[in-house]
PDB file of C-alpha atoms in Angstrom:
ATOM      1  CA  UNK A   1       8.745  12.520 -15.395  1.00 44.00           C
ATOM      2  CA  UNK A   2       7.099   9.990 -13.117  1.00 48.00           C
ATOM      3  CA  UNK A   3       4.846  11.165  -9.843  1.00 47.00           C
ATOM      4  CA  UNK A   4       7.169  10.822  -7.407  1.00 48.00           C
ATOM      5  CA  UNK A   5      10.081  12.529  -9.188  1.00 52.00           C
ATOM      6  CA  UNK A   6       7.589  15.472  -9.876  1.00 51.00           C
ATOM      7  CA  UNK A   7       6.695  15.644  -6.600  1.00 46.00           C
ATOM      8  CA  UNK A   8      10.406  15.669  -5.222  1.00 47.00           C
ATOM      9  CA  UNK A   9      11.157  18.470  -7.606  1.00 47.00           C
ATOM     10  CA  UNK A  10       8.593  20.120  -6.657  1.00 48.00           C
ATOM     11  CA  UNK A  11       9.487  19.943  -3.458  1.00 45.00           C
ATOM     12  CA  UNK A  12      13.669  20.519  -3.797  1.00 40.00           C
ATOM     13  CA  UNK A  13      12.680  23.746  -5.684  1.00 42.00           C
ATOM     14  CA  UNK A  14      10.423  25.405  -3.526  1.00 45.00           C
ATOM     15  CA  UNK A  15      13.337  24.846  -0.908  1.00 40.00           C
ATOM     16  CA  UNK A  16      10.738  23.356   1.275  1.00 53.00           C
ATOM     17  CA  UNK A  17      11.029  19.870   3.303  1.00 63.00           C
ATOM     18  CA  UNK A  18       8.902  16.844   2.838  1.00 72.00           C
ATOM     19  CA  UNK A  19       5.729  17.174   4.650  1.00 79.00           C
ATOM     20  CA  UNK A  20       4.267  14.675   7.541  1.00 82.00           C
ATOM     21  CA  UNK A  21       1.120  14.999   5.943  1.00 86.00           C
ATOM     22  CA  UNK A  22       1.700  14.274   2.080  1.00 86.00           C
ATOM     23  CA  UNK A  23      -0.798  12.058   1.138  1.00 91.00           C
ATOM     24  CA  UNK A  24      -1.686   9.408  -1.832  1.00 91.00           C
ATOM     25  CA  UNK A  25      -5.006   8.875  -3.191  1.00 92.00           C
ATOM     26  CA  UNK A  26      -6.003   5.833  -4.658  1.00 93.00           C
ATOM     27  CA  UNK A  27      -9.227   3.944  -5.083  1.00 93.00           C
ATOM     28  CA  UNK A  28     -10.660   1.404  -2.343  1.00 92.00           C
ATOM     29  CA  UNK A  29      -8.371  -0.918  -1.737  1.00 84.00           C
ATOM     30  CA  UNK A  30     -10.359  -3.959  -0.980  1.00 80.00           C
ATOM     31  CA  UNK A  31     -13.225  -3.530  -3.638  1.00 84.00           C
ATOM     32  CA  UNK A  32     -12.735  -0.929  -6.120  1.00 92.00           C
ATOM     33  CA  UNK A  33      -9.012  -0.981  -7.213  1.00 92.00           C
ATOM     34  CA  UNK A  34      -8.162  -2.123 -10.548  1.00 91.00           C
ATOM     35  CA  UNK A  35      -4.674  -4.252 -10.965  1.00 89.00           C
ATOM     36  CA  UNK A  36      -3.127  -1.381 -13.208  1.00 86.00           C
ATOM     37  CA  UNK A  37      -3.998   1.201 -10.929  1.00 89.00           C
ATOM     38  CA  UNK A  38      -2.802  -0.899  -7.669  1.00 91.00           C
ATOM     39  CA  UNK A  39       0.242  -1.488  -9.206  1.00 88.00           C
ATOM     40  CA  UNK A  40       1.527   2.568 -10.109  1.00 85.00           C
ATOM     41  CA  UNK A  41       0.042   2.741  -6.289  1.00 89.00           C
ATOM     42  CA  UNK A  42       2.434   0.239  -4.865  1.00 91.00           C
ATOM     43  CA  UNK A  43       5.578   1.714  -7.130  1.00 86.00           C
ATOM     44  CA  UNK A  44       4.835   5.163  -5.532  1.00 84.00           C
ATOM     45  CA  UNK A  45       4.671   3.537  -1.963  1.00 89.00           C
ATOM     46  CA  UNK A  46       7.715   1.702  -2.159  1.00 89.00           C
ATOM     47  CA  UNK A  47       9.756   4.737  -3.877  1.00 79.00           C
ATOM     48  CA  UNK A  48       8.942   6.941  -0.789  1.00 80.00           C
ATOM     49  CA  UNK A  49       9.143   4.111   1.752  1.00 85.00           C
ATOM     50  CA  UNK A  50      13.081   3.867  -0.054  1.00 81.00           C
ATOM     51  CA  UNK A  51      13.631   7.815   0.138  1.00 72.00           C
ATOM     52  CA  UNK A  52      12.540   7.565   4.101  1.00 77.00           C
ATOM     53  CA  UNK A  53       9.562  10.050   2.879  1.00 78.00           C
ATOM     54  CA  UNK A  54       6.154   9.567   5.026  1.00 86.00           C
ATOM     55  CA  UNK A  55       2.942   9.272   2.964  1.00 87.00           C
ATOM     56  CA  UNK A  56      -0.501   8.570   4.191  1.00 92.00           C
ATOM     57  CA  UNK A  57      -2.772   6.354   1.492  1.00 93.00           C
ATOM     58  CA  UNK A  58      -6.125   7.910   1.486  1.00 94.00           C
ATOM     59  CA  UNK A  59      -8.721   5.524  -0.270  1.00 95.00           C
ATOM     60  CA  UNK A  60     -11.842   7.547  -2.089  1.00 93.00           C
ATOM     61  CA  UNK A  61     -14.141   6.149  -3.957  1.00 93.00           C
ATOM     62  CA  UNK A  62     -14.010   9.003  -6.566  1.00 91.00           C
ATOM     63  CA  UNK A  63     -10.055   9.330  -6.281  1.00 91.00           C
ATOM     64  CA  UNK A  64     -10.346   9.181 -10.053  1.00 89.00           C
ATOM     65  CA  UNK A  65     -12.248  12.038 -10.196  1.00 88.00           C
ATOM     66  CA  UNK A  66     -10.480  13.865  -7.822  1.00 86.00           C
ATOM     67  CA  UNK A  67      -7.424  13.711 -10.036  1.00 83.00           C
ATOM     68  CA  UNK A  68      -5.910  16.642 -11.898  1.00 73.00           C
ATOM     69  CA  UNK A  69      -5.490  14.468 -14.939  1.00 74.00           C
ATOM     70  CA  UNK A  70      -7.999  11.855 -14.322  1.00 81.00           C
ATOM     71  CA  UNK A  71      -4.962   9.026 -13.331  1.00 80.00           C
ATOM     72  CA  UNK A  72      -4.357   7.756 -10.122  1.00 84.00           C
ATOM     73  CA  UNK A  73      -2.741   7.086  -7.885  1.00 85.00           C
ATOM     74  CA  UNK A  74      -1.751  11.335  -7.318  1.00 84.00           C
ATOM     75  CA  UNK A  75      -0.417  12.978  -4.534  1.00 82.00           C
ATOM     76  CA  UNK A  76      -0.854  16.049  -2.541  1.00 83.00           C
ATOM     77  CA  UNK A  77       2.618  16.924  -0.617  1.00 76.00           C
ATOM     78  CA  UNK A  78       2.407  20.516   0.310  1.00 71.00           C
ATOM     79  CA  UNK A  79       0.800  23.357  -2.157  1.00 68.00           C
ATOM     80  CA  UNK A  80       1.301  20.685  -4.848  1.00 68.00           C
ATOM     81  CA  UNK A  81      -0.939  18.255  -6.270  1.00 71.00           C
ATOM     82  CA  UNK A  82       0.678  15.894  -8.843  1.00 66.00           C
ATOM     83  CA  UNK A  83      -0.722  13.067 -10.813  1.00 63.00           C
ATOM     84  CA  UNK A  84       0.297  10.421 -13.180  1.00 55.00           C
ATOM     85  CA  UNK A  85       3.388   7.864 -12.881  1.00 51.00           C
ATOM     86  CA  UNK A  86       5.702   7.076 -15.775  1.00 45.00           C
ATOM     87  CA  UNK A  87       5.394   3.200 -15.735  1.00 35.00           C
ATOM     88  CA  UNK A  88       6.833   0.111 -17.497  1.00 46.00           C
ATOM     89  CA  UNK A  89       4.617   0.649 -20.917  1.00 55.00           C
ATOM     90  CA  UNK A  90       4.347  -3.207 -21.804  1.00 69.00           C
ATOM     91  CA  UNK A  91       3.061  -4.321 -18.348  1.00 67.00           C
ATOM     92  CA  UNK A  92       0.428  -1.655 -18.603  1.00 65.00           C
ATOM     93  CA  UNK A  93      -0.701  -2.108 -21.533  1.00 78.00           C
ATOM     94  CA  UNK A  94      -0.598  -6.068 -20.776  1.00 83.00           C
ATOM     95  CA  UNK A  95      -2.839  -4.955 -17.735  1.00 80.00           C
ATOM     96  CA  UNK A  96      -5.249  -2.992 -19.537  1.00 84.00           C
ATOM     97  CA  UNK A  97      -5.396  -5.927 -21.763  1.00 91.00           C
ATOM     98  CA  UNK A  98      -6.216  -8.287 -19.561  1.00 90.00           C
ATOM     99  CA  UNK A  99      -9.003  -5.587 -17.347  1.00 91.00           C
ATOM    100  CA  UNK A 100     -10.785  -4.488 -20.303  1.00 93.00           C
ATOM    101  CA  UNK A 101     -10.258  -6.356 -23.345  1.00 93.00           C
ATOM    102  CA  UNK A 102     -10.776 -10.306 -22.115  1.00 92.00           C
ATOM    103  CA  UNK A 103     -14.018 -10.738 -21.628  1.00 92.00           C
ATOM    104  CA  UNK A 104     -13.984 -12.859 -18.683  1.00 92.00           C
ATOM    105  CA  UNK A 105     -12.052 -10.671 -16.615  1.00 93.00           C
ATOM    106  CA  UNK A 106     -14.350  -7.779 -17.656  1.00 95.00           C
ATOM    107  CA  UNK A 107     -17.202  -9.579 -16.646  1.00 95.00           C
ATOM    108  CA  UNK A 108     -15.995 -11.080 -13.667  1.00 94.00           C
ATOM    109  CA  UNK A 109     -13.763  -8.685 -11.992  1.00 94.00           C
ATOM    110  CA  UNK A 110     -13.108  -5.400 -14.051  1.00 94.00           C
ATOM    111  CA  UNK A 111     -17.094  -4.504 -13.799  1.00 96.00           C
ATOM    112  CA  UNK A 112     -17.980  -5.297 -10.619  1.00 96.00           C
ATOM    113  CA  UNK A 113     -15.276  -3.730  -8.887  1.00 95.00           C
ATOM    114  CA  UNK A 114     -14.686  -0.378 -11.329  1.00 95.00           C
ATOM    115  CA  UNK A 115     -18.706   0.183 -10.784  1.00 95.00           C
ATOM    116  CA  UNK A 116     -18.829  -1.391  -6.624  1.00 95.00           C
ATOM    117  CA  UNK A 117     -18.710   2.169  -4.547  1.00 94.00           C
ATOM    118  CA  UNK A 118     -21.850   3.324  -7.531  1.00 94.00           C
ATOM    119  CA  UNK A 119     -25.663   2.919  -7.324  1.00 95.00           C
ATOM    120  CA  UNK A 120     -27.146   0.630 -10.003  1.00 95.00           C
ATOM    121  CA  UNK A 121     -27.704   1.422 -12.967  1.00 95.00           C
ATOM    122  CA  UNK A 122     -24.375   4.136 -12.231  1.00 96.00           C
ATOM    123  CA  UNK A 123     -22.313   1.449 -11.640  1.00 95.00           C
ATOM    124  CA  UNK A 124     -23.041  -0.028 -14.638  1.00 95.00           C
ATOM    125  CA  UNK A 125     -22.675   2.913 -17.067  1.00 96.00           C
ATOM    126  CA  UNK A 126     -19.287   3.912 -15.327  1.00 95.00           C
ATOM    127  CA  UNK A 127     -17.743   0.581 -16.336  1.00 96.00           C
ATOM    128  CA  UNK A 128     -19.008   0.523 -20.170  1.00 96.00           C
ATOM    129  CA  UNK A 129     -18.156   4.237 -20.543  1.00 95.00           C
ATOM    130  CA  UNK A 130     -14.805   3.607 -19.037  1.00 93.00           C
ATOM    131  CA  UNK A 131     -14.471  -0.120 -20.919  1.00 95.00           C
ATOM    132  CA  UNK A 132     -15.025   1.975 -24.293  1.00 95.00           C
ATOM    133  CA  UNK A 133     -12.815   4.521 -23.369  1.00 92.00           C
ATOM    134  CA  UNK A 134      -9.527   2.263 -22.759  1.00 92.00           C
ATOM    135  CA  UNK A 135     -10.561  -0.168 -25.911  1.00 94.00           C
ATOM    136  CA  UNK A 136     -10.384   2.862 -28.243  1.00 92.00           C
ATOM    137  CA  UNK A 137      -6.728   3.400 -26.853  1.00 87.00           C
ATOM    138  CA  UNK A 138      -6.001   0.223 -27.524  1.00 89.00           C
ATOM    139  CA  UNK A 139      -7.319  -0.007 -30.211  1.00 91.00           C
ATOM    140  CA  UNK A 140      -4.700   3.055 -31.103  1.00 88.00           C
ATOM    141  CA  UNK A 141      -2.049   1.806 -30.055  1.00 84.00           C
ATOM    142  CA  UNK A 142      -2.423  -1.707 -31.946  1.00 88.00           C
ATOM    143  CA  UNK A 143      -3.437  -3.782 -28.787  1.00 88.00           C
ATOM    144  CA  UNK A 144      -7.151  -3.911 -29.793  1.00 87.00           C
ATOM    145  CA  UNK A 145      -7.007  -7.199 -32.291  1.00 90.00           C
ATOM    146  CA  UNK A 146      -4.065  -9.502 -29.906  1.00 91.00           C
ATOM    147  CA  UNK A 147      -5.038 -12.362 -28.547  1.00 92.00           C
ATOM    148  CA  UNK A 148      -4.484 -13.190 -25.093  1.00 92.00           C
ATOM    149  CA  UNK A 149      -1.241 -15.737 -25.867  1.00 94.00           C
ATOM    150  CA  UNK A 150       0.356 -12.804 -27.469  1.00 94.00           C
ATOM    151  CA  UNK A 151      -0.264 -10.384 -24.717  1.00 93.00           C
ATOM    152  CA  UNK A 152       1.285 -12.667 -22.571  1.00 93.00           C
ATOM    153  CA  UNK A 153       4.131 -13.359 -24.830  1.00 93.00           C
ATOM    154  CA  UNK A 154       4.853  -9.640 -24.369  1.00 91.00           C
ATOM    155  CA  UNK A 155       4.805 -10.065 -21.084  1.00 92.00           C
ATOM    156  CA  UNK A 156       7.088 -12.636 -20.717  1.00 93.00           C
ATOM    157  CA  UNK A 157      10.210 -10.858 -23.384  1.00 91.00           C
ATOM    158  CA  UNK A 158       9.731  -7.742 -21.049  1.00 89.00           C
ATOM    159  CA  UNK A 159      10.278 -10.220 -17.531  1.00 93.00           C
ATOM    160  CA  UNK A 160      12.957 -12.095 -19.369  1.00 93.00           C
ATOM    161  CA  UNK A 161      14.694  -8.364 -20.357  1.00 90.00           C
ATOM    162  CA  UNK A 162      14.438  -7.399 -16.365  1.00 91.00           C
ATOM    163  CA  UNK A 163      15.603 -10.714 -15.561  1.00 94.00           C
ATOM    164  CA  UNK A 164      18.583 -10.291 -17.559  1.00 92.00           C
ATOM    165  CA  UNK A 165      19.263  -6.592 -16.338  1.00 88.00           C
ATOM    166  CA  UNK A 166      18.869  -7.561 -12.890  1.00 93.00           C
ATOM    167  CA  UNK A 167      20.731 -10.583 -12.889  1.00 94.00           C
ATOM    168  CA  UNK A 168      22.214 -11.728  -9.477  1.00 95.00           C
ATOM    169  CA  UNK A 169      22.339  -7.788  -8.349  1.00 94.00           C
ATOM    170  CA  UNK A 170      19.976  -7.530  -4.956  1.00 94.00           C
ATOM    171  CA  UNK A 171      18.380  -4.264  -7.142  1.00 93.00           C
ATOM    172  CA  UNK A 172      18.936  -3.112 -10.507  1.00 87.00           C
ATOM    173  CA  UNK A 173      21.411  -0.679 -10.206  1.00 83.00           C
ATOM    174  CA  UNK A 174      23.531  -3.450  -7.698  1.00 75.00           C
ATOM    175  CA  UNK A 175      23.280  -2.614  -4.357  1.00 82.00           C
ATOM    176  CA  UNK A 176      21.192   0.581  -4.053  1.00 84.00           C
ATOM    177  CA  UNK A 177      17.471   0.801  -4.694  1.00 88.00           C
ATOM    178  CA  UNK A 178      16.090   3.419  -7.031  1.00 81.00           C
ATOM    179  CA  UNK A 179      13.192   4.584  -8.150  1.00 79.00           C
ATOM    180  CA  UNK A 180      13.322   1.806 -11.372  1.00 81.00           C
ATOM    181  CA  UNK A 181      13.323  -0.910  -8.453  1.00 90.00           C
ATOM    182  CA  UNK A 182      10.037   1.127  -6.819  1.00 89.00           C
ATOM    183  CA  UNK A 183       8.556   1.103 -10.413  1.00 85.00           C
ATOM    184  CA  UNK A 184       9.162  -2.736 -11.045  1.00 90.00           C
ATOM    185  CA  UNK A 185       8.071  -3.971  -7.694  1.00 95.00           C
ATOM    186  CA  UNK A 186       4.872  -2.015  -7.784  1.00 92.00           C
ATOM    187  CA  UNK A 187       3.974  -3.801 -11.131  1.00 91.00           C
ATOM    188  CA  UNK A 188       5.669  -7.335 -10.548  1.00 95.00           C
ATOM    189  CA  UNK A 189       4.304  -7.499  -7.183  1.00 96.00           C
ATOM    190  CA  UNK A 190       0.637  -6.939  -8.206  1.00 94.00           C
ATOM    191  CA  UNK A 191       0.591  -9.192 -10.676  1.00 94.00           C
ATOM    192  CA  UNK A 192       1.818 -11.914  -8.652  1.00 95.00           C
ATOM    193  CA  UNK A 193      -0.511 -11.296  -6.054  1.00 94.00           C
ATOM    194  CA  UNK A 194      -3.707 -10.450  -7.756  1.00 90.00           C
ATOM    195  CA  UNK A 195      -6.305 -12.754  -8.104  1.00 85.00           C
ATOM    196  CA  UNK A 196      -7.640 -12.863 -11.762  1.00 89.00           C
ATOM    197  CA  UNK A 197      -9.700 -15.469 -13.826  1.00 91.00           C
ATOM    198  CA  UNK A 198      -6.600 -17.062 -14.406  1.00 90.00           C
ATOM    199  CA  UNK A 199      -3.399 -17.534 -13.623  1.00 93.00           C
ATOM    200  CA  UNK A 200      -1.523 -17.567 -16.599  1.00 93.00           C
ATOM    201  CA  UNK A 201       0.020 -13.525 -16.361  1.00 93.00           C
ATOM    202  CA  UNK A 202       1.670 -14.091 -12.735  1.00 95.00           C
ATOM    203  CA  UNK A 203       2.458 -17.682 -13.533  1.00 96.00           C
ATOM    204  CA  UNK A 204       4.440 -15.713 -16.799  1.00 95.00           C
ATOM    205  CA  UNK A 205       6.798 -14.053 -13.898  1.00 95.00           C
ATOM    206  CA  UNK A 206       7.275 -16.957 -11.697  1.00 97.00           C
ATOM    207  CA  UNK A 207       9.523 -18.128 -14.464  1.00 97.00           C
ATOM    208  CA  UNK A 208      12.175 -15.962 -13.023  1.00 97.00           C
ATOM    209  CA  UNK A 209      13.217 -16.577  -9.806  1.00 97.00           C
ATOM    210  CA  UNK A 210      15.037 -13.629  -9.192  1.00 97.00           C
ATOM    211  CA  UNK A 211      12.130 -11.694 -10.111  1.00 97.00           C
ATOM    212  CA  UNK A 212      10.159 -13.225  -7.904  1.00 97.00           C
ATOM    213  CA  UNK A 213      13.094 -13.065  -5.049  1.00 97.00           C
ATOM    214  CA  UNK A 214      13.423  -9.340  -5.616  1.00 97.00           C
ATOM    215  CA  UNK A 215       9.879  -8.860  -5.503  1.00 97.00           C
ATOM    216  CA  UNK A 216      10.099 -10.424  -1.980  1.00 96.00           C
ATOM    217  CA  UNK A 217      13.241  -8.756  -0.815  1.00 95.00           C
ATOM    218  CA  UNK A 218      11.666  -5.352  -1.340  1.00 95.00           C
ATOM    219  CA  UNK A 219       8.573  -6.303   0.109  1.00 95.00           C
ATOM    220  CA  UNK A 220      10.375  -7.237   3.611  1.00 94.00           C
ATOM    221  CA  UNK A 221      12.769  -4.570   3.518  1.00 92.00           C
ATOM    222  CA  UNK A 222      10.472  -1.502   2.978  1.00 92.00           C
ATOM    223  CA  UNK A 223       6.357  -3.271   3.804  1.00 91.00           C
ATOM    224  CA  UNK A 224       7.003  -6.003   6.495  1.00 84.00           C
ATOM    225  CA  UNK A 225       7.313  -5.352  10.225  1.00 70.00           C
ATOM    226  CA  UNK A 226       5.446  -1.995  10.081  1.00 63.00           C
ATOM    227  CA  UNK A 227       2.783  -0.979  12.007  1.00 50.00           C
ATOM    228  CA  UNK A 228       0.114  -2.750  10.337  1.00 53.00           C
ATOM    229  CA  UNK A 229      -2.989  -0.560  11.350  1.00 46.00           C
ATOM    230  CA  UNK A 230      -1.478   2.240   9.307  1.00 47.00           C
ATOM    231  CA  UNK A 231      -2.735   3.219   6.038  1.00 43.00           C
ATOM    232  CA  UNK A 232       0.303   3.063   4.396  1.00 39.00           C
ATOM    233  CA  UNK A 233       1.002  -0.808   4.869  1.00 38.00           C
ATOM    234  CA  UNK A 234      -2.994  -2.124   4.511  1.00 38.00           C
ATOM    235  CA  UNK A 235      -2.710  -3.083   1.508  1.00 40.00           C
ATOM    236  CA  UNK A 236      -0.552  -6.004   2.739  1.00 36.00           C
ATOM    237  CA  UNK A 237      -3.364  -7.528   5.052  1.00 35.00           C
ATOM    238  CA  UNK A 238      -5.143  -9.362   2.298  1.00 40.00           C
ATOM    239  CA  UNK A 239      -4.202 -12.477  -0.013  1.00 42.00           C
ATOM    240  CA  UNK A 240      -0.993 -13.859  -0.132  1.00 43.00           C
ATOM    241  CA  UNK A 241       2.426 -12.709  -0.033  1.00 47.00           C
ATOM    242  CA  UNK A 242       5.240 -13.463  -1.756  1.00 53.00           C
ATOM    243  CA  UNK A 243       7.293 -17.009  -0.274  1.00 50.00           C
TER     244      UNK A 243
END
């Protein structure tokens, strides 16, 4: 069961109504946030933001930390604190791919931001000790010993299966979002609008336009037009959006 589902259950059995003050902790958005991480973020945003449910995004530093199971983004509506988010397994794994296991992108982003809120030498033995952890994952789950074209062939079956579900529908169950469109846009969205040391994993989605057009869609229906100082929506402020 993904985050947000847990949390509504949570919620629709203790007979109680969604809370004004539910919040979602994440990382630091501008420095610290990891593409993987951003991404589950962004799914959980635009689920609520679909089911009219108010969340506040509370950046910390040590929101990993403050997790029940160590994953974030998690969420604290009520009595209940609820973490992890059931998302699209081959874009993760393509993502944790790309953060920790190319070496460029380690070097030049995954490091530096994972270890930015820490003191040196902290910062540094965070980002090894967290580097070795997800390799050995990989490494169990077969992903260890691909090269980078295959990762991104994987990529691109799994875009050109959405594609082909989604067709010409506006969302992919036709006209009504759910939380499958949250969990897509969240990880489509990131991807095409995070910077990495190259381009070749967002250029991968661009191949399908209506991936790309229902990336957009969502992102003016439920993120554009809303009041821009609030927590919620700041993610939007930096680099560029979808056209």
């Amino acid at each position: 069961m993904s985050l947000v589902a847990e949390a509504l259950v949570s919620q629709i059995a203790a007979a109680e109504p969604w809370p004004e003050n539910a919040a979602l902790y994440q990382q630091m958005k501008e420095e610290q946030i990891l593409l993987s991480d951003n991404a589950s973020s962004l799914a959980v945003q635009a689920f609520l933001q679909m089911c009219s449910l108010p969340v506040q995004v509370v950046c910390r530093p040590n929101a990993e930390y403050m997790s029940p199971s160590g994953k974030v983004p998690f969420i604290h509506v009520g009595n209940q604190v609820v973490s992890e988010l059931g998302p699209i397994v081959q874009f993760v794994k393509a993502k944790l791919y790309l953060q920790w296991c190319d070496d460029a992108t380690v070097e030049e982003i995954t490091h530096p931001r994972y270890g930015s809120p820490y003191p040196w030498p902290l910062n540094r033995i965070l980002a090894y000790q967290k580097q070795w952890e997800v390799r050995r994952k990989m490494k169990a789950i077969g992903w260890a010993g691909k090269s980078l074209e295959q990762v991104l062939e994987d990529v691109d079956q799994c875009c050109q299966a959405l594609s082909q579900r989604l067709g010409t529908q506006p969302y992919f169950f036709n006209k009504l979002p759910t939380e499958l469109d949250a969990l897509v846009f969240g990880h489509l969205f990131t991807i095409l609008t995070t910077q990495l040391t190259s381009d070749e994993l967002s250029e991968k989605v661009k191949n399908y336009s209506n991936l790309v057009a229902f990336c957009r869609r969502i992102e003016q229906q439920y993120f554009e037009g809303r009041d821009k100082d609030s927590s919620s929506t700041s993610r939007f402020s930096k680099g560029p959006l979808l056209r």
